[in-house]
PDB file of C-alpha atoms in Angstrom:
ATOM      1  CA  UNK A   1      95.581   0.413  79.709  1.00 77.00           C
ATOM      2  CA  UNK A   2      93.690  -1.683  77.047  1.00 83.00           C
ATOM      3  CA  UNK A   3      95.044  -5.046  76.123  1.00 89.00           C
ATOM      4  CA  UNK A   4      94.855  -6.345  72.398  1.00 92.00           C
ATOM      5  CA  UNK A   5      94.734 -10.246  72.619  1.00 95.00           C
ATOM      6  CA  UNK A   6      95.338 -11.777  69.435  1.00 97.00           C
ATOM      7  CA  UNK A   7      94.643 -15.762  68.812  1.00 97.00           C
ATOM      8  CA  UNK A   8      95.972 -18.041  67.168  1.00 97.00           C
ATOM      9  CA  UNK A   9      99.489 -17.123  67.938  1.00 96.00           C
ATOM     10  CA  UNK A  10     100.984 -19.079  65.473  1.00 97.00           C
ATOM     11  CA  UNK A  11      99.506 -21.138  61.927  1.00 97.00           C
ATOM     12  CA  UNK A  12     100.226 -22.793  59.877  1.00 97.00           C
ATOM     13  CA  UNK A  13      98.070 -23.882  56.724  1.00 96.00           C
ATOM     14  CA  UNK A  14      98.284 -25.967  53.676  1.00 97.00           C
ATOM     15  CA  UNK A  15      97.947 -24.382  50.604  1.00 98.00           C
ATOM     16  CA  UNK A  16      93.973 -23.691  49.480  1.00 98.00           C
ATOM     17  CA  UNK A  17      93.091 -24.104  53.362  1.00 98.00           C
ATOM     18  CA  UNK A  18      90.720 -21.145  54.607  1.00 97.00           C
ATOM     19  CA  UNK A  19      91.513 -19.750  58.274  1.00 97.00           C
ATOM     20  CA  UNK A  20      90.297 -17.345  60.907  1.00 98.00           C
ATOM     21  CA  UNK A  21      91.672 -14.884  62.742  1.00 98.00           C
ATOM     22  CA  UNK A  22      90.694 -13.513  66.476  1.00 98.00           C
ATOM     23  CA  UNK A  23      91.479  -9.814  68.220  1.00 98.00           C
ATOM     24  CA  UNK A  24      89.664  -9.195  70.993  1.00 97.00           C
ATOM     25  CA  UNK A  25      90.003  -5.667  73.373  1.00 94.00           C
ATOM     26  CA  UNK A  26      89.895  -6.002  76.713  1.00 92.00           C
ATOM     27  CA  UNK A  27      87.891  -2.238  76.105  1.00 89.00           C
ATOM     28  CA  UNK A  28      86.120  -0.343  73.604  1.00 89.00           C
ATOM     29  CA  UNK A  29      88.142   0.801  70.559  1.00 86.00           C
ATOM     30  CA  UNK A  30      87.929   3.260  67.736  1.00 83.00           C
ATOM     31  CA  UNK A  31      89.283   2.990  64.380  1.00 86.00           C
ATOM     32  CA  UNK A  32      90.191  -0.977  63.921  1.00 91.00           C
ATOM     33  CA  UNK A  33      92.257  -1.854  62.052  1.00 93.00           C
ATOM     34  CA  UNK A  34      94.111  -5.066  60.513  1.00 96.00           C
ATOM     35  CA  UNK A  35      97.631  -5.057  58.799  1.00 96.00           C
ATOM     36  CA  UNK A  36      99.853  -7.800  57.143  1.00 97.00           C
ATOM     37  CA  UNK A  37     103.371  -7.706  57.521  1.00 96.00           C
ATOM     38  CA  UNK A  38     105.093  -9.786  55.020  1.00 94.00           C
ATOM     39  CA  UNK A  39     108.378 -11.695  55.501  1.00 91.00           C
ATOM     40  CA  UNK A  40     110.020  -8.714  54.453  1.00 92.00           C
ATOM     41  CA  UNK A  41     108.654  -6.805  57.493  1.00 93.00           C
ATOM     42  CA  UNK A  42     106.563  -4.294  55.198  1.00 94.00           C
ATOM     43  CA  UNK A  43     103.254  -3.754  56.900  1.00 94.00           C
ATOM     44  CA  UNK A  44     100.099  -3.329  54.512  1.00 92.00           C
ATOM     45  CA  UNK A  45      96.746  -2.263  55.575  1.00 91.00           C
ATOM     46  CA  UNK A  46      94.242  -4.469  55.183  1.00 95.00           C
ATOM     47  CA  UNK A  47      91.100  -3.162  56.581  1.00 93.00           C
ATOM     48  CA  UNK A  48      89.911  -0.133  57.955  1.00 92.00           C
ATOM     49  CA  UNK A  49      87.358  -1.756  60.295  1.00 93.00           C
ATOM     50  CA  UNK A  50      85.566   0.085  63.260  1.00 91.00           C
ATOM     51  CA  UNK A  51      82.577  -1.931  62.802  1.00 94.00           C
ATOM     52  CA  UNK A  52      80.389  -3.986  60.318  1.00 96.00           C
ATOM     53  CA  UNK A  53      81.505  -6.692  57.414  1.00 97.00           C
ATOM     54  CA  UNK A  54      84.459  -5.906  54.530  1.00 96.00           C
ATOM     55  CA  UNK A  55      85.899  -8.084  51.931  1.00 97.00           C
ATOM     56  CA  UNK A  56      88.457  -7.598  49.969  1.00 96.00           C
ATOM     57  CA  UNK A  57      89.286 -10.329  47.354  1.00 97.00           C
ATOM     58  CA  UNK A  58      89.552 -13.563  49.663  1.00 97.00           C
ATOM     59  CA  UNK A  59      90.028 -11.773  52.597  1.00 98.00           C
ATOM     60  CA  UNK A  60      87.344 -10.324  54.662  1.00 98.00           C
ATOM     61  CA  UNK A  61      86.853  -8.806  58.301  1.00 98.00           C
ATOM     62  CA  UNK A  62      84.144  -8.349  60.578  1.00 98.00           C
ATOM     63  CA  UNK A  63      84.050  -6.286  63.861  1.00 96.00           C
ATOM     64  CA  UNK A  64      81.605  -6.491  66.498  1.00 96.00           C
ATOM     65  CA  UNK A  65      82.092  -3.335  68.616  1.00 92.00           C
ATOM     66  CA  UNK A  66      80.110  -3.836  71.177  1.00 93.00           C
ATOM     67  CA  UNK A  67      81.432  -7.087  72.104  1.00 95.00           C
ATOM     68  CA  UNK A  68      85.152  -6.498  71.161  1.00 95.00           C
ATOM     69  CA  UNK A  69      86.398  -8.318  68.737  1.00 96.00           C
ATOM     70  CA  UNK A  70      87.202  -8.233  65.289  1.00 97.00           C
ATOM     71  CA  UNK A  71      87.581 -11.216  63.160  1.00 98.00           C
ATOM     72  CA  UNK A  72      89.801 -11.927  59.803  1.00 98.00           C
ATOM     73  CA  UNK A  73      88.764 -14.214  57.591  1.00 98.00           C
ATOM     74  CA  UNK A  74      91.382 -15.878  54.791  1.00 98.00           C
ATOM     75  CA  UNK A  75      90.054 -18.372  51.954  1.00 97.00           C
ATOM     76  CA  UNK A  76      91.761 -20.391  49.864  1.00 98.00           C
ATOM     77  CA  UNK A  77      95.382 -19.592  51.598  1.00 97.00           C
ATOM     78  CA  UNK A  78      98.454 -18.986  49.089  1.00 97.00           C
ATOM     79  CA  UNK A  79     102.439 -19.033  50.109  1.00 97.00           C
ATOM     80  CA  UNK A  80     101.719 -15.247  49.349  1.00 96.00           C
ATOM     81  CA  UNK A  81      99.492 -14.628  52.505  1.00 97.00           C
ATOM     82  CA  UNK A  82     102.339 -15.973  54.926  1.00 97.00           C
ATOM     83  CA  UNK A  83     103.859 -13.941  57.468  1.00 97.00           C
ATOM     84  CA  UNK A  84     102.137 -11.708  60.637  1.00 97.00           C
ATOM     85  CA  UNK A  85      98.958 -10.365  60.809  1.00 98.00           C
ATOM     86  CA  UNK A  86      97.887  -7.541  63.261  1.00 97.00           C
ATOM     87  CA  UNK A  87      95.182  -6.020  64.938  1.00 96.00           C
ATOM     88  CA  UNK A  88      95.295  -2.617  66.178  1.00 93.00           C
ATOM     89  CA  UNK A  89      93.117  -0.005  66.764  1.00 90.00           C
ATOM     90  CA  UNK A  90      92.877   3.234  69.812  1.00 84.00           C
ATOM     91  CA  UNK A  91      90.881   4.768  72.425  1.00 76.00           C
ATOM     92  CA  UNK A  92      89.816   8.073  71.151  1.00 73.00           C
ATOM     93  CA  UNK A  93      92.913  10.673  70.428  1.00 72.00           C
ATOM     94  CA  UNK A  94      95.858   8.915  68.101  1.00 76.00           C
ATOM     95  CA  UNK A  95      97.257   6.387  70.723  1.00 83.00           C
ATOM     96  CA  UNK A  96      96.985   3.069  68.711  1.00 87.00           C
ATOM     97  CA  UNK A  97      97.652  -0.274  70.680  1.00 91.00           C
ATOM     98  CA  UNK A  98      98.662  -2.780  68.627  1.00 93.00           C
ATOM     99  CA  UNK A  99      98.268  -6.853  69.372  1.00 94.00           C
ATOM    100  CA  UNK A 100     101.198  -9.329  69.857  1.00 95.00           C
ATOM    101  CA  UNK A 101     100.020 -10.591  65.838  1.00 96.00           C
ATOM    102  CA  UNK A 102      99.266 -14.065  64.318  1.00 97.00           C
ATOM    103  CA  UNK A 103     102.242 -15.779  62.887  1.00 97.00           C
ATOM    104  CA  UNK A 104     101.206 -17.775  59.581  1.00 97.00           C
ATOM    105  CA  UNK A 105     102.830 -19.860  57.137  1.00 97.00           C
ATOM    106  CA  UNK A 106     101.218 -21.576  54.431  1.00 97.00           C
ATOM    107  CA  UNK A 107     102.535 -24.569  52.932  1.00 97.00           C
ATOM    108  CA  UNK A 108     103.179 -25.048  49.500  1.00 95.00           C
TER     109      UNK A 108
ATOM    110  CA  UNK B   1     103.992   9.524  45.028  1.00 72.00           C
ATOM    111  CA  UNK B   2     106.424   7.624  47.335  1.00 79.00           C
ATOM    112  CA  UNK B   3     104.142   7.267  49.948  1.00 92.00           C
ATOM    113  CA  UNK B   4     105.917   7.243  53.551  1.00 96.00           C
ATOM    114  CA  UNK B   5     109.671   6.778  53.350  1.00 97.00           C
ATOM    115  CA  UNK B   6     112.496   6.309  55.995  1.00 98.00           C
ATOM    116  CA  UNK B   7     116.047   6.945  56.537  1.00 97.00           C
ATOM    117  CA  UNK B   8     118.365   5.039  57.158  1.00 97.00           C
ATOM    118  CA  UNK B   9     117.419   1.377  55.932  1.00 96.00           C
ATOM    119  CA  UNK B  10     120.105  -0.095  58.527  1.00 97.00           C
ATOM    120  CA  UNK B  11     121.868   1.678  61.567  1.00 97.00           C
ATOM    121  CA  UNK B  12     124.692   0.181  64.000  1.00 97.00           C
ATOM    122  CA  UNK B  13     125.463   2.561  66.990  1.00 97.00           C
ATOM    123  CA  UNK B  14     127.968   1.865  70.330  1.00 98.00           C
ATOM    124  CA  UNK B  15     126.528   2.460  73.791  1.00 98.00           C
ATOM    125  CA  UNK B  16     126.079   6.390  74.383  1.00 97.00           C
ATOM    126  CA  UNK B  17     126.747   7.564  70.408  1.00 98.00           C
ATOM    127  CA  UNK B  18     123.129   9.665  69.336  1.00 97.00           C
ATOM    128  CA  UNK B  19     121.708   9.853  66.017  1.00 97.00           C
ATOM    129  CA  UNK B  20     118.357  10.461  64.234  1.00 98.00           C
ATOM    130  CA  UNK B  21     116.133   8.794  62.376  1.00 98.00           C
ATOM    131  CA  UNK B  22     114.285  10.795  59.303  1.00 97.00           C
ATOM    132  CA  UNK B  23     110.876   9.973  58.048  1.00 98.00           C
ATOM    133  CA  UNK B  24     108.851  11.951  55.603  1.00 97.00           C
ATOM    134  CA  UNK B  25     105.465  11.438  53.618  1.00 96.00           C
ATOM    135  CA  UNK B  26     104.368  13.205  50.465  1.00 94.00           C
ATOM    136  CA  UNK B  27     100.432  12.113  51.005  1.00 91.00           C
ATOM    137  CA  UNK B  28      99.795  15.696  52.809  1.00 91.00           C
ATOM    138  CA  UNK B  29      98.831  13.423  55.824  1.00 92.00           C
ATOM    139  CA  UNK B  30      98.400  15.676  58.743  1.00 91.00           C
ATOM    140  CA  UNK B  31      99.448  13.029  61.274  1.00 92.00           C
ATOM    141  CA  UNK B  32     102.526  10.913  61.693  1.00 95.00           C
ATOM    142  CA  UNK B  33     103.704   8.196  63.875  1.00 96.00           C
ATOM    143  CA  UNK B  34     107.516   6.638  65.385  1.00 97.00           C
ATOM    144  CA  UNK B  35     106.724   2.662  66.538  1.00 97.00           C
ATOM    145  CA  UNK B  36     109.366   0.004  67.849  1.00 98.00           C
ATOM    146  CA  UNK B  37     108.729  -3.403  66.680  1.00 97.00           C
ATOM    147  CA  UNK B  38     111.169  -5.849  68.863  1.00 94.00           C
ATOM    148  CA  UNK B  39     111.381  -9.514  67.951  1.00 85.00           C
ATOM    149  CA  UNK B  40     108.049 -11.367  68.180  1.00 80.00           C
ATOM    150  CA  UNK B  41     105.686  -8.684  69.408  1.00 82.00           C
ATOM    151  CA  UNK B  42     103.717  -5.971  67.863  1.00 88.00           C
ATOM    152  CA  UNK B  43     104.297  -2.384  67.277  1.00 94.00           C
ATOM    153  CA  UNK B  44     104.869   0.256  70.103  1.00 95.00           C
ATOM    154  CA  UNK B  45     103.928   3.483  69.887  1.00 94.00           C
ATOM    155  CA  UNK B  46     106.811   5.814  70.710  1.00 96.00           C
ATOM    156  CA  UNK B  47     105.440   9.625  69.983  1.00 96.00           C
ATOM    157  CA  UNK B  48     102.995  10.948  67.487  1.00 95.00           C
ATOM    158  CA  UNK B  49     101.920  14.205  66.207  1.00 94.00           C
ATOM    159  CA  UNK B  50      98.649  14.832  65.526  1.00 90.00           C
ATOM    160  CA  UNK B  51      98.968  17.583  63.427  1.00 89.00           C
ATOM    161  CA  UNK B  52     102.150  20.055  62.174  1.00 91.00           C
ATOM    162  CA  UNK B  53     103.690  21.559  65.229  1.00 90.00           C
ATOM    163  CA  UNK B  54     102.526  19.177  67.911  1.00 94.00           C
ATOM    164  CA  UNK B  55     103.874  15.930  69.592  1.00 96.00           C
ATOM    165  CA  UNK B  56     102.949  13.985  72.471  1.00 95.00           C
ATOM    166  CA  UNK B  57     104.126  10.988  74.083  1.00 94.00           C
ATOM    167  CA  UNK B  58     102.585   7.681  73.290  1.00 92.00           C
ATOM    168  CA  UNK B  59     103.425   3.738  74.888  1.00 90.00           C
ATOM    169  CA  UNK B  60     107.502   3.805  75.201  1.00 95.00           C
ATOM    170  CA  UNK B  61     108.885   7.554  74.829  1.00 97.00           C
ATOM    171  CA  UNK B  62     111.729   7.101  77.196  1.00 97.00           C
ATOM    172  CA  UNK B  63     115.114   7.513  75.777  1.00 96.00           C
ATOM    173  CA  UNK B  64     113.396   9.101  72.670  1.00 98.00           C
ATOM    174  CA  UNK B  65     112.644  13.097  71.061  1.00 97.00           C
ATOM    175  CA  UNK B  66     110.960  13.900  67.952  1.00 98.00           C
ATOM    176  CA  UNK B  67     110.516  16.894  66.007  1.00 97.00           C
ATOM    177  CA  UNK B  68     107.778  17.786  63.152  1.00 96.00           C
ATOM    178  CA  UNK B  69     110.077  19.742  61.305  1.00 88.00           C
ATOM    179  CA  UNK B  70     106.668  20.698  58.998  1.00 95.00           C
ATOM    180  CA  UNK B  71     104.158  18.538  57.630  1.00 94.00           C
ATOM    181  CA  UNK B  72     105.691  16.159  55.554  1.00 96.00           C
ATOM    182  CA  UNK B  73     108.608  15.521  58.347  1.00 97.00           C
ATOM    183  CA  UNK B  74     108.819  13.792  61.637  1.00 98.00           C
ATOM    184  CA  UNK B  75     112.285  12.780  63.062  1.00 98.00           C
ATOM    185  CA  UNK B  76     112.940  10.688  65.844  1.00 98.00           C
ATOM    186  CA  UNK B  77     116.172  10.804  67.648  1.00 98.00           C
ATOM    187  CA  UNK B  78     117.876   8.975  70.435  1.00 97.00           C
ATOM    188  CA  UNK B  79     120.372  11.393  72.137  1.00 94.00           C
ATOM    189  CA  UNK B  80     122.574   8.235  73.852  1.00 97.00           C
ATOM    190  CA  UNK B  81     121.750   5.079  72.812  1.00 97.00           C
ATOM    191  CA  UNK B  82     121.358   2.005  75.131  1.00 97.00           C
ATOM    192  CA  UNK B  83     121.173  -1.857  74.094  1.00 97.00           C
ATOM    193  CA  UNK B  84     117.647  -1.564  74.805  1.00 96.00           C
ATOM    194  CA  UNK B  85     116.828   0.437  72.076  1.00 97.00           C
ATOM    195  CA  UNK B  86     117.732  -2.249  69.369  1.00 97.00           C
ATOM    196  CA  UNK B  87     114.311  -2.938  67.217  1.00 98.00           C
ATOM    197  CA  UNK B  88     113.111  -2.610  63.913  1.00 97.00           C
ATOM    198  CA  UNK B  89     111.800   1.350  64.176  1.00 98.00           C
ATOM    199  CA  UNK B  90     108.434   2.134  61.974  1.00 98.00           C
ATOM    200  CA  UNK B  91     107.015   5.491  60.745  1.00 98.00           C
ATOM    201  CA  UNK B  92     103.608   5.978  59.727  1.00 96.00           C
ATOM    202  CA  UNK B  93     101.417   8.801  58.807  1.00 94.00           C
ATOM    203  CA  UNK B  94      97.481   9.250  58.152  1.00 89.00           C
ATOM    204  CA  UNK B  95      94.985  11.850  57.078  1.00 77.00           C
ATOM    205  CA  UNK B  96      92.317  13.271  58.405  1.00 69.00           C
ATOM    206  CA  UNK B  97      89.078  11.509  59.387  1.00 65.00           C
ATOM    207  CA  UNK B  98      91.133   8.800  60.674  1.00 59.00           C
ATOM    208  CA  UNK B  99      91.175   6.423  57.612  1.00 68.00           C
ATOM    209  CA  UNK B 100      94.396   3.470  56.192  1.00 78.00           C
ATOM    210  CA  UNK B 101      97.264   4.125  58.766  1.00 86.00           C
ATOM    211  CA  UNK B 102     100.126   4.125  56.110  1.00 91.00           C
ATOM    212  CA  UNK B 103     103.521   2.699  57.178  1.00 94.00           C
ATOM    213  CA  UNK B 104     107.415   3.189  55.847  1.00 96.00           C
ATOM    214  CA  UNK B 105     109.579   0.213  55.458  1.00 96.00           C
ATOM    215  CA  UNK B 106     111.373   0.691  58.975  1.00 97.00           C
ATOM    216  CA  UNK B 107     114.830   0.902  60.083  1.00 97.00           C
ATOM    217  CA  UNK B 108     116.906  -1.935  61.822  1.00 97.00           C
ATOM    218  CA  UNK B 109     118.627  -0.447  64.380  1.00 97.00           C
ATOM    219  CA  UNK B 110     121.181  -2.347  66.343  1.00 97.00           C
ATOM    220  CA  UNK B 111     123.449  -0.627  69.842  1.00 97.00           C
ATOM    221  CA  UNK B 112     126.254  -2.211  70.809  1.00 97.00           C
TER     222      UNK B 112
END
């Protein structure tokens, strides 16, 4: 089945400190997607991604389908954006496959 | 609008007792989702339904049955519970045209 690789595994950042964020598929995948879960395990969508450039207040994301990977870009870090971030997305029909996550904490 | 709520917050089972876990959304979502999240990994899908009055199997369905009771409802239920089936278990739902997968606040489940 597909594999969702997810890098850095773990982060941490100092407060104001920008970051990036890796998913790559080790096959084609529809419907991207990247969620936060917070240290409360809620998970929030962040971007609905399948291809193309988004940005949503200091976060933005960027998939390149045909190579297979999605990025997830975070400026100016806050204690707020700490906890796991996710990458998920499917292979036509509704099975999503989810990545392993990036763990980060940002320092006050 | 409460979105995509589950119940119950916290569950402790022994070995071999069953019970079910509810989840319902009020979005008119046509299809919902049952993940595990175990410590330090990522969501597995368990079933789905892609629409009212259809389920299929997804990543991990052994040990598990659902039911779409209609289309706000999907219930997941484990008939005899093992230690392996301690996790954190997620519902989600999303509408049609395959848009912001929308997630409940999960249930901690713990077997004994």
């Amino acid at each position: 089945g597909i594999q969702v690789e997810q890098s850095p595994p773990d982060l941490i950042l100092q407060e104001g400190a920008n970051s990036t964020l890796r998913c790559n598929f080790s096959d084609s995948v529809n419907n991207l997607q990247w969620f936060h879960q917070n240290p409360w395990g809620q998970l929030i969508n962040l971007f609905y991604i399948p291809s193309g450039t988004k940005q949503n207040g200091r976060l933005s994301a960027t998939t390149v389908a045909t190579e297979r990977y999605s990025l997830l870009y975070i400026s100016s870090s806050q204690t707020t954006d700490s906890g796991v971030y996710f990458c998920a997305g499917d292979t036509g029909g509704f099975k999503t496959i989810f990545g392993a996550g990036t763990r980060l904490f940002v320092k006050a | 609008n409460a979105g995509v709520t589950q119940t119950p917050k916290f569950q402790v089972l022994k070995t071999g007792q069953s019970m079910t876990l509810q989840c319902a959304q009020d979005m008119n979502h046509n299809s919902m989702y049952w993940y595990r999240q175990d410590p330090g990994m990522g969501l597995r899908l368990i079933y789905y339904s892609a629409s009212e009055g259809t389920t299929d199997k997804g990543e991990v369905p052994n040990g598990y049955n659902v039911s779409r009771l209609n289309k706000r409802e999907f219930s997941l239920r484990l008939e005899s519970a093992a230690p392996s089936q301690t996790s954190v278990y997620f519902c989600a739902s999303i509408g049609q045209g395959w848009y912001e997968q929308y997630f409940g606040p999960g249930t901690r489940l713990t077997v004994t």
